[in-house]
mmCIF file of C-alpha atoms in Angstrom:
data_model
loop_
_atom_site.group_PDB
_atom_site.id
_atom_site.type_symbol
_atom_site.label_atom_id
_atom_site.label_comp_id
_atom_site.label_asym_id
_atom_site.label_seq_id
_atom_site.Cartn_x
_atom_site.Cartn_y
_atom_site.Cartn_z
ATOM 1 C CA UNK A 1 63.067 96.085 107.021
ATOM 2 C CA UNK A 2 61.079 95.648 110.754
ATOM 3 C CA UNK A 3 60.337 99.566 110.698
ATOM 4 C CA UNK A 4 61.195 103.349 109.856
ATOM 5 C CA UNK A 5 63.921 104.574 112.119
ATOM 6 C CA UNK A 6 62.878 106.808 114.733
ATOM 7 C CA UNK A 7 64.063 110.516 115.268
ATOM 8 C CA UNK A 8 66.570 109.795 117.575
ATOM 9 C CA UNK A 9 67.853 106.761 115.898
ATOM 10 C CA UNK A 10 68.352 108.399 113.611
ATOM 11 C CA UNK A 11 70.242 110.888 115.238
ATOM 12 C CA UNK A 12 72.251 108.958 116.731
ATOM 13 C CA UNK A 13 73.061 107.110 113.948
ATOM 14 C CA UNK A 14 73.876 110.987 111.920
ATOM 15 C CA UNK A 15 76.209 111.508 115.039
ATOM 16 C CA UNK A 16 78.208 108.165 114.729
ATOM 17 C CA UNK A 17 78.433 108.141 110.909
ATOM 18 C CA UNK A 18 80.145 111.885 111.375
ATOM 19 C CA UNK A 19 82.424 110.005 113.934
ATOM 20 C CA UNK A 20 83.839 106.600 113.453
ATOM 21 C CA UNK A 21 83.317 107.840 109.529
ATOM 22 C CA UNK A 22 83.625 111.000 108.853
ATOM 23 C CA UNK A 23 86.921 111.379 110.630
ATOM 24 C CA UNK A 24 89.010 108.232 109.175
ATOM 25 C CA UNK A 25 87.865 109.854 105.279
ATOM 26 C CA UNK A 26 88.581 113.729 106.477
ATOM 27 C CA UNK A 27 91.898 111.836 107.756
ATOM 28 C CA UNK A 28 92.168 110.840 104.042
ATOM 29 C CA UNK A 29 93.415 113.924 102.645
ATOM 30 C CA UNK A 30 96.533 113.953 105.000
ATOM 31 C CA UNK A 31 96.831 110.441 104.504
ATOM 32 C CA UNK A 32 97.392 110.559 100.741
ATOM 33 C CA UNK A 33 99.532 114.184 101.226
ATOM 34 C CA UNK A 34 102.190 111.510 103.549
ATOM 35 C CA UNK A 35 101.690 108.156 101.153
ATOM 36 C CA UNK A 36 102.933 110.823 98.012
ATOM 37 C CA UNK A 37 105.586 112.383 100.248
ATOM 38 C CA UNK A 38 106.910 107.978 101.300
ATOM 39 C CA UNK A 39 105.722 108.900 104.898
ATOM 40 C CA UNK A 40 104.950 106.619 107.754
ATOM 41 C CA UNK A 41 101.094 106.507 108.130
ATOM 42 C CA UNK A 42 101.441 103.814 111.067
ATOM 43 C CA UNK A 43 99.528 106.516 113.519
ATOM 44 C CA UNK A 44 96.818 107.006 111.182
ATOM 45 C CA UNK A 45 95.968 102.810 110.943
ATOM 46 C CA UNK A 46 96.535 103.446 115.001
ATOM 47 C CA UNK A 47 94.087 106.414 115.204
ATOM 48 C CA UNK A 48 91.492 105.171 113.425
ATOM 49 C CA UNK A 49 90.726 102.556 115.790
ATOM 50 C CA UNK A 50 89.473 104.941 118.204
ATOM 51 C CA UNK A 51 87.214 106.871 116.069
ATOM 52 C CA UNK A 52 84.192 103.721 116.107
ATOM 53 C CA UNK A 53 84.245 103.843 119.953
ATOM 54 C CA UNK A 54 84.415 107.839 120.084
ATOM 55 C CA UNK A 55 81.684 108.640 117.853
ATOM 56 C CA UNK A 56 78.881 105.486 120.600
ATOM 57 C CA UNK A 57 80.803 107.769 123.382
ATOM 58 C CA UNK A 58 79.705 110.781 122.169
ATOM 59 C CA UNK A 59 76.207 109.760 120.860
ATOM 60 C CA UNK A 60 75.739 108.291 124.645
ATOM 61 C CA UNK A 61 76.620 111.431 126.233
ATOM 62 C CA UNK A 62 74.318 113.655 123.754
ATOM 63 C CA UNK A 63 71.914 111.340 123.432
ATOM 64 C CA UNK A 64 71.256 109.126 126.618
ATOM 65 C CA UNK A 65 71.933 111.730 129.599
ATOM 66 C CA UNK A 66 68.968 109.616 131.912
ATOM 67 C CA UNK A 67 71.008 107.243 132.360
ATOM 68 C CA UNK A 68 74.079 106.648 134.801
ATOM 69 C CA UNK A 69 77.527 106.766 133.191
ATOM 70 C CA UNK A 70 80.720 106.092 133.971
ATOM 71 C CA UNK A 71 82.450 109.345 132.411
ATOM 72 C CA UNK A 72 85.618 108.665 133.900
ATOM 73 C CA UNK A 73 86.477 106.340 131.392
ATOM 74 C CA UNK A 74 84.562 107.827 128.320
ATOM 75 C CA UNK A 75 86.654 111.229 128.729
ATOM 76 C CA UNK A 76 89.440 109.577 128.931
ATOM 77 C CA UNK A 77 88.590 107.520 126.040
ATOM 78 C CA UNK A 78 87.874 110.818 124.046
ATOM 79 C CA UNK A 79 90.514 112.877 125.182
ATOM 80 C CA UNK A 80 93.627 109.824 124.320
ATOM 81 C CA UNK A 81 91.291 109.275 120.789
ATOM 82 C CA UNK A 82 91.973 113.151 119.960
ATOM 83 C CA UNK A 83 95.630 113.249 121.197
ATOM 84 C CA UNK A 84 95.672 110.001 118.198
ATOM 85 C CA UNK A 85 94.412 112.192 115.882
ATOM 86 C CA UNK A 86 96.537 115.140 116.229
ATOM 87 C CA UNK A 87 99.883 112.880 116.427
ATOM 88 C CA UNK A 88 98.543 111.145 112.718
ATOM 89 C CA UNK A 89 98.422 114.531 111.109
ATOM 90 C CA UNK A 90 101.550 115.539 112.867
ATOM 91 C CA UNK A 91 103.556 112.540 111.597
ATOM 92 C CA UNK A 92 102.725 114.401 107.963
ATOM 93 C CA UNK A 93 103.843 117.301 108.768
ATOM 94 C CA UNK A 94 106.893 116.817 111.024
ATOM 95 C CA UNK A 95 107.999 113.193 109.336
ATOM 96 C CA UNK A 96 110.425 111.711 111.606
ATOM 97 C CA UNK A 97 109.934 107.955 111.770
ATOM 98 C CA UNK A 98 111.891 107.285 114.702
ATOM 99 C CA UNK A 99 110.409 109.909 116.654
ATOM 100 C CA UNK A 100 106.829 109.094 115.822
ATOM 101 C CA UNK A 101 107.526 105.179 116.826
ATOM 102 C CA UNK A 102 108.688 106.545 120.180
ATOM 103 C CA UNK A 103 105.530 108.283 121.011
ATOM 104 C CA UNK A 104 102.928 105.917 119.999
ATOM 105 C CA UNK A 105 104.471 103.545 121.792
ATOM 106 C CA UNK A 106 104.438 106.173 124.945
ATOM 107 C CA UNK A 107 101.004 107.461 123.816
ATOM 108 C CA UNK A 108 99.949 103.332 123.886
ATOM 109 C CA UNK A 109 100.991 102.687 126.831
ATOM 110 C CA UNK A 110 100.592 105.830 129.115
ATOM 111 C CA UNK A 111 96.929 106.029 127.609
ATOM 112 C CA UNK A 112 95.450 102.512 128.124
ATOM 113 C CA UNK A 113 97.169 102.408 131.801
ATOM 114 C CA UNK A 114 95.226 105.797 132.381
ATOM 115 C CA UNK A 115 92.145 104.057 130.599
ATOM 116 C CA UNK A 116 92.642 101.226 133.414
ATOM 117 C CA UNK A 117 93.081 103.464 136.310
ATOM 118 C CA UNK A 118 89.332 105.496 135.234
ATOM 119 C CA UNK A 119 87.928 101.845 134.419
ATOM 120 C CA UNK A 120 87.716 101.052 137.696
ATOM 121 C CA UNK A 121 87.407 104.220 139.399
ATOM 122 C CA UNK A 122 83.476 103.965 137.554
ATOM 123 C CA UNK A 123 81.359 101.900 139.897
ATOM 124 C CA UNK A 124 80.911 98.652 138.842
ATOM 125 C CA UNK A 125 77.057 98.358 138.293
ATOM 126 C CA UNK A 126 77.592 101.869 136.241
ATOM 127 C CA UNK A 127 79.774 99.978 134.003
ATOM 128 C CA UNK A 128 77.602 97.312 133.290
ATOM 129 C CA UNK A 129 74.525 99.420 132.559
ATOM 130 C CA UNK A 130 76.840 100.247 129.628
ATOM 131 C CA UNK A 131 77.928 96.892 128.592
ATOM 132 C CA UNK A 132 81.861 97.487 130.327
ATOM 133 C CA UNK A 133 81.366 94.181 132.496
ATOM 134 C CA UNK A 134 82.244 90.539 131.583
ATOM 135 C CA UNK A 135 78.913 89.438 132.184
ATOM 136 C CA UNK A 136 76.459 87.505 130.779
ATOM 137 C CA UNK A 137 75.449 84.156 130.858
ATOM 138 C CA UNK A 138 77.870 80.998 132.262
ATOM 139 C CA UNK A 139 80.941 83.745 132.044
ATOM 140 C CA UNK A 140 82.819 81.102 132.916
ATOM 141 C CA UNK A 141 82.999 79.599 129.319
ATOM 142 C CA UNK A 142 83.805 82.926 127.672
ATOM 143 C CA UNK A 143 86.988 81.695 126.801
ATOM 144 C CA UNK A 144 85.810 78.567 124.805
ATOM 145 C CA UNK A 145 84.838 81.068 122.122
ATOM 146 C CA UNK A 146 88.794 82.747 122.572
ATOM 147 C CA UNK A 147 89.843 79.318 122.129
ATOM 148 C CA UNK A 148 87.529 78.034 119.111
ATOM 149 C CA UNK A 149 88.517 81.350 117.166
ATOM 150 C CA UNK A 150 92.313 80.439 117.623
ATOM 151 C CA UNK A 151 90.924 77.355 115.356
ATOM 152 C CA UNK A 152 89.391 78.632 113.041
ATOM 153 C CA UNK A 153 91.802 81.139 112.444
ATOM 154 C CA UNK A 154 94.852 79.388 112.137
ATOM 155 C CA UNK A 155 93.155 76.459 110.222
ATOM 156 C CA UNK A 156 92.048 79.137 108.423
ATOM 157 C CA UNK A 157 95.373 80.175 107.125
ATOM 158 C CA UNK A 158 97.365 76.544 107.673
ATOM 159 C CA UNK A 159 94.776 75.772 104.696
ATOM 160 C CA UNK A 160 95.587 78.591 102.720
ATOM 161 C CA UNK A 161 98.813 78.056 102.902
ATOM 162 C CA UNK A 162 99.349 75.276 100.900
ATOM 163 C CA UNK A 163 97.702 77.064 98.430
ATOM 164 C CA UNK A 164 100.538 79.198 97.571
ATOM 165 C CA UNK A 165 103.391 76.489 98.445
ATOM 166 C CA UNK A 166 104.030 78.250 102.192
ATOM 167 C CA UNK A 167 102.700 75.305 104.143
ATOM 168 C CA UNK A 168 106.517 74.670 105.273
ATOM 169 C CA UNK A 169 107.141 77.642 106.469
ATOM 170 C CA UNK A 170 104.005 77.813 108.390
ATOM 171 C CA UNK A 171 104.158 74.419 109.989
ATOM 172 C CA UNK A 172 107.960 75.364 110.757
ATOM 173 C CA UNK A 173 106.389 78.413 112.743
ATOM 174 C CA UNK A 174 104.323 76.501 114.761
ATOM 175 C CA UNK A 175 106.433 73.614 116.103
ATOM 176 C CA UNK A 176 109.003 77.110 116.969
ATOM 177 C CA UNK A 177 108.631 77.008 121.010
ATOM 178 C CA UNK A 178 109.720 81.144 119.960
ATOM 179 C CA UNK A 179 106.673 81.669 118.285
ATOM 180 C CA UNK A 180 104.556 79.670 121.303
ATOM 181 C CA UNK A 181 106.661 81.829 123.422
ATOM 182 C CA UNK A 182 106.109 85.199 121.695
ATOM 183 C CA UNK A 183 102.144 83.995 121.317
ATOM 184 C CA UNK A 184 102.105 84.103 125.403
ATOM 185 C CA UNK A 185 104.052 87.746 125.861
ATOM 186 C CA UNK A 186 100.841 88.961 123.410
ATOM 187 C CA UNK A 187 98.248 87.861 125.246
ATOM 188 C CA UNK A 188 100.112 89.698 128.310
ATOM 189 C CA UNK A 189 100.331 92.724 126.240
ATOM 190 C CA UNK A 190 96.782 93.354 125.791
ATOM 191 C CA UNK A 191 96.125 95.298 128.848
ATOM 192 C CA UNK A 192 98.465 97.765 127.048
ATOM 193 C CA UNK A 193 96.750 98.175 123.500
ATOM 194 C CA UNK A 194 92.969 96.882 124.688
ATOM 195 C CA UNK A 195 91.974 100.725 124.066
ATOM 196 C CA UNK A 196 92.447 100.496 120.185
ATOM 197 C CA UNK A 197 90.402 96.912 119.818
ATOM 198 C CA UNK A 198 88.108 98.084 122.319
ATOM 199 C CA UNK A 199 87.261 101.522 119.942
ATOM 200 C CA UNK A 200 86.572 99.043 116.956
ATOM 201 C CA UNK A 201 83.919 96.965 118.563
ATOM 202 C CA UNK A 202 82.140 99.014 121.341
ATOM 203 C CA UNK A 203 81.429 101.004 118.236
ATOM 204 C CA UNK A 204 80.228 98.612 116.005
ATOM 205 C CA UNK A 205 79.232 95.534 117.447
ATOM 206 C CA UNK A 206 77.799 96.865 121.166
ATOM 207 C CA UNK A 207 76.224 100.512 119.485
ATOM 208 C CA UNK A 208 75.896 99.548 115.746
ATOM 209 C CA UNK A 209 75.452 96.021 115.645
ATOM 210 C CA UNK A 210 71.902 95.749 117.423
ATOM 211 C CA UNK A 211 70.579 98.946 116.315
ATOM 212 C CA UNK A 212 71.128 97.432 112.603
ATOM 213 C CA UNK A 213 69.312 93.712 113.103
ATOM 214 C CA UNK A 214 66.744 95.439 114.957
ATOM 215 C CA UNK A 215 65.225 96.884 112.214
ATOM 216 C CA UNK A 216 67.362 94.183 109.750
ATOM 217 C CA UNK A 217 66.810 91.716 111.190
ATOM 218 C CA UNK A 218 69.284 89.224 113.094
ATOM 219 C CA UNK A 219 71.802 87.939 109.676
ATOM 220 C CA UNK A 220 70.811 90.392 107.005
ATOM 221 C CA UNK A 221 72.082 92.918 110.221
ATOM 222 C CA UNK A 222 75.323 91.681 110.840
ATOM 223 C CA UNK A 223 76.394 91.561 107.324
ATOM 224 C CA UNK A 224 75.308 95.146 106.272
ATOM 225 C CA UNK A 225 77.075 95.777 109.641
ATOM 226 C CA UNK A 226 80.498 93.844 108.063
ATOM 227 C CA UNK A 227 80.041 95.479 104.310
ATOM 228 C CA UNK A 228 80.020 99.181 106.683
ATOM 229 C CA UNK A 229 82.753 98.028 108.419
ATOM 230 C CA UNK A 230 84.666 97.066 105.187
ATOM 231 C CA UNK A 231 84.095 99.977 103.808
ATOM 232 C CA UNK A 232 85.264 102.327 106.844
ATOM 233 C CA UNK A 233 89.076 100.466 106.553
ATOM 234 C CA UNK A 234 88.659 102.701 102.637
ATOM 235 C CA UNK A 235 91.609 105.612 103.407
ATOM 236 C CA UNK A 236 93.613 103.034 105.243
ATOM 237 C CA UNK A 237 93.163 100.352 101.618
ATOM 238 C CA UNK A 238 93.727 103.172 99.422
ATOM 239 C CA UNK A 239 96.890 104.385 101.475
ATOM 240 C CA UNK A 240 98.256 101.786 103.512
ATOM 241 C CA UNK A 241 97.616 98.401 103.326
ATOM 242 C CA UNK A 242 98.568 97.815 99.478
ATOM 243 C CA UNK A 243 99.070 101.500 97.717
ATOM 244 C CA UNK A 244 99.616 98.939 94.683
ATOM 245 C CA UNK A 245 96.537 97.006 94.012
ATOM 246 C CA UNK A 246 93.937 98.955 95.794
ATOM 247 C CA UNK A 247 91.017 97.274 94.236
ATOM 248 C CA UNK A 248 92.328 94.169 95.399
ATOM 249 C CA UNK A 249 93.291 95.553 98.613
ATOM 250 C CA UNK A 250 89.448 96.210 99.462
ATOM 251 C CA UNK A 251 87.739 93.499 97.536
ATOM 252 C CA UNK A 252 89.864 91.296 100.247
ATOM 253 C CA UNK A 253 88.620 94.062 103.166
ATOM 254 C CA UNK A 254 84.835 93.241 102.359
ATOM 255 C CA UNK A 255 85.537 89.918 102.646
ATOM 256 C CA UNK A 256 87.014 89.716 106.061
ATOM 257 C CA UNK A 257 84.880 91.941 107.377
ATOM 258 C CA UNK A 258 82.015 90.301 106.329
ATOM 259 C CA UNK A 259 83.009 86.913 107.501
ATOM 260 C CA UNK A 260 84.472 88.056 110.829
ATOM 261 C CA UNK A 261 81.154 90.150 111.730
ATOM 262 C CA UNK A 262 79.537 86.866 111.587
ATOM 263 C CA UNK A 263 81.943 85.090 114.141
ATOM 264 C CA UNK A 264 81.943 88.456 116.327
ATOM 265 C CA UNK A 265 78.601 88.853 116.285
ATOM 266 C CA UNK A 266 78.287 84.647 117.378
ATOM 267 C CA UNK A 267 80.407 85.319 119.446
ATOM 268 C CA UNK A 268 79.032 88.363 121.542
ATOM 269 C CA UNK A 269 75.553 87.173 121.464
ATOM 270 C CA UNK A 270 76.931 84.023 122.967
ATOM 271 C CA UNK A 271 78.008 85.571 125.416
ATOM 272 C CA UNK A 272 76.716 88.831 125.931
ATOM 273 C CA UNK A 273 79.889 90.479 126.630
ATOM 274 C CA UNK A 274 81.765 92.874 124.185
ATOM 275 C CA UNK A 275 85.422 92.088 126.021
ATOM 276 C CA UNK A 276 85.252 88.921 124.236
ATOM 277 C CA UNK A 277 85.318 90.462 120.492
ATOM 278 C CA UNK A 278 87.766 92.777 121.381
ATOM 279 C CA UNK A 279 90.281 89.360 122.295
ATOM 280 C CA UNK A 280 88.979 87.688 119.210
ATOM 281 C CA UNK A 281 89.874 91.132 117.159
ATOM 282 C CA UNK A 282 93.294 91.428 119.181
ATOM 283 C CA UNK A 283 94.086 87.969 118.036
ATOM 284 C CA UNK A 284 93.209 88.438 114.676
ATOM 285 C CA UNK A 285 95.088 91.491 113.986
ATOM 286 C CA UNK A 286 98.151 90.288 115.725
ATOM 287 C CA UNK A 287 98.431 86.640 115.562
ATOM 288 C CA UNK A 288 97.918 87.617 111.892
ATOM 289 C CA UNK A 289 101.008 90.456 111.925
ATOM 290 C CA UNK A 290 103.090 87.480 114.123
ATOM 291 C CA UNK A 291 102.793 85.321 111.264
ATOM 292 C CA UNK A 292 103.413 87.458 108.733
ATOM 293 C CA UNK A 293 106.429 89.149 110.646
ATOM 294 C CA UNK A 294 104.925 92.144 111.948
ATOM 295 C CA UNK A 295 104.197 93.732 107.888
ATOM 296 C CA UNK A 296 100.679 95.570 107.435
ATOM 297 C CA UNK A 297 101.751 97.652 104.504
ATOM 298 C CA UNK A 298 102.362 98.485 101.748
ATOM 299 C CA UNK A 299 101.426 94.302 100.630
ATOM 300 C CA UNK A 300 100.967 93.360 96.617
ATOM 301 C CA UNK A 301 97.970 91.286 96.802
ATOM 302 C CA UNK A 302 96.451 89.635 93.234
ATOM 303 C CA UNK A 303 93.319 89.048 92.754
ATOM 304 C CA UNK A 304 93.841 85.030 93.042
ATOM 305 C CA UNK A 305 94.614 85.383 96.706
ATOM 306 C CA UNK A 306 91.218 87.313 96.499
ATOM 307 C CA UNK A 307 89.681 84.265 95.660
ATOM 308 C CA UNK A 308 91.134 81.892 97.521
ATOM 309 C CA UNK A 309 90.597 84.442 100.064
ATOM 310 C CA UNK A 310 86.599 84.182 99.315
ATOM 311 C CA UNK A 311 86.953 80.848 98.979
ATOM 312 C CA UNK A 312 88.276 79.597 102.546
ATOM 313 C CA UNK A 313 87.055 82.729 104.786
ATOM 314 C CA UNK A 314 83.285 82.226 103.731
ATOM 315 C CA UNK A 315 84.242 78.221 104.465
ATOM 316 C CA UNK A 316 85.379 79.108 107.913
ATOM 317 C CA UNK A 317 83.386 81.586 109.401
ATOM 318 C CA UNK A 318 80.211 81.558 107.555
ATOM 319 C CA UNK A 319 78.007 78.953 108.672
ATOM 320 C CA UNK A 320 77.716 80.349 111.674
ATOM 321 C CA UNK A 321 74.693 82.696 110.390
ATOM 322 C CA UNK A 322 73.247 79.073 111.011
ATOM 323 C CA UNK A 323 73.756 79.294 114.916
ATOM 324 C CA UNK A 324 70.706 79.053 116.961
ATOM 325 C CA UNK A 325 71.420 81.901 118.248
ATOM 326 C CA UNK A 326 69.961 83.391 115.802
ATOM 327 C CA UNK A 327 67.598 81.723 115.107
ATOM 328 C CA UNK A 328 66.372 82.297 118.007
ATOM 329 C CA UNK A 329 66.738 86.551 118.557
ATOM 330 C CA UNK A 330 65.188 86.209 114.484
ATOM 331 C CA UNK A 331 62.291 88.754 114.698
ATOM 332 C CA UNK A 332 61.788 89.926 111.449
ATOM 333 C CA UNK A 333 60.101 86.669 109.950
ATOM 334 C CA UNK A 334 56.093 87.029 108.871
#
């Protein structure tokens, strides 16, 4: 550790942890209740993505009052977060799957459109202060990291498919024009669903990553963030993703989050734009869902699959820790 945490940093981290981690873990109680009743927990999975950014925003509103803020966007985001949290609990108390699918869709689309309006109403120079603009060195090349991630992500899935005898169906999917049309439609839909992915990345990458890197070093800070990010998913691992194979689900989640933390940090530090990790996170979740047919809950994970997951994610993403962007900024050395 480079230096002790200041009193202000401790206060900021406590506020962030209470919201980003405290709310999801408390939501584990109604999730367990819903799981026992066989109720859909989709709303909880959607809502949880909002809490990290909400935590960061509350930290900024309470401790960074000397700077002008994009208050319209920040307050709008907090309102949307509260609506998702309340709806999550209600979806268990009033178990009507069709009703809550409609509510999720309406709340997501209306909420995201409203956030874009609020976002644009705030002054650009104010948004710039809080990392909300498409900024950074040579911003015209930002999408190269999006293309690189797509190649790594699909390459990882392709090679992994040879280990479980699904390569033929995987290749057939990529040969289908419908797959590419669906992929194109995903990117169009980004503007209607961005808030959830912003919710994680603004909390993890924009707020927490720099603090951990400053105190633990550029590389170690990213790895620690990956562990925190993985454990943050714990209620979902226990009751949503793979409740019949919980230990395997937790292990696979930690592997995924540590590996992706490395690449997302790499892309963020190269571009200095939070929107790149937001887009990468959107791609990770939605392309995987497109390939798997949209099923993300109720999986059964074998330890063999966890081992394969560890091997290939390590091969494809961990080498980016050796990137010059980490070495140039390395300050924890003697």
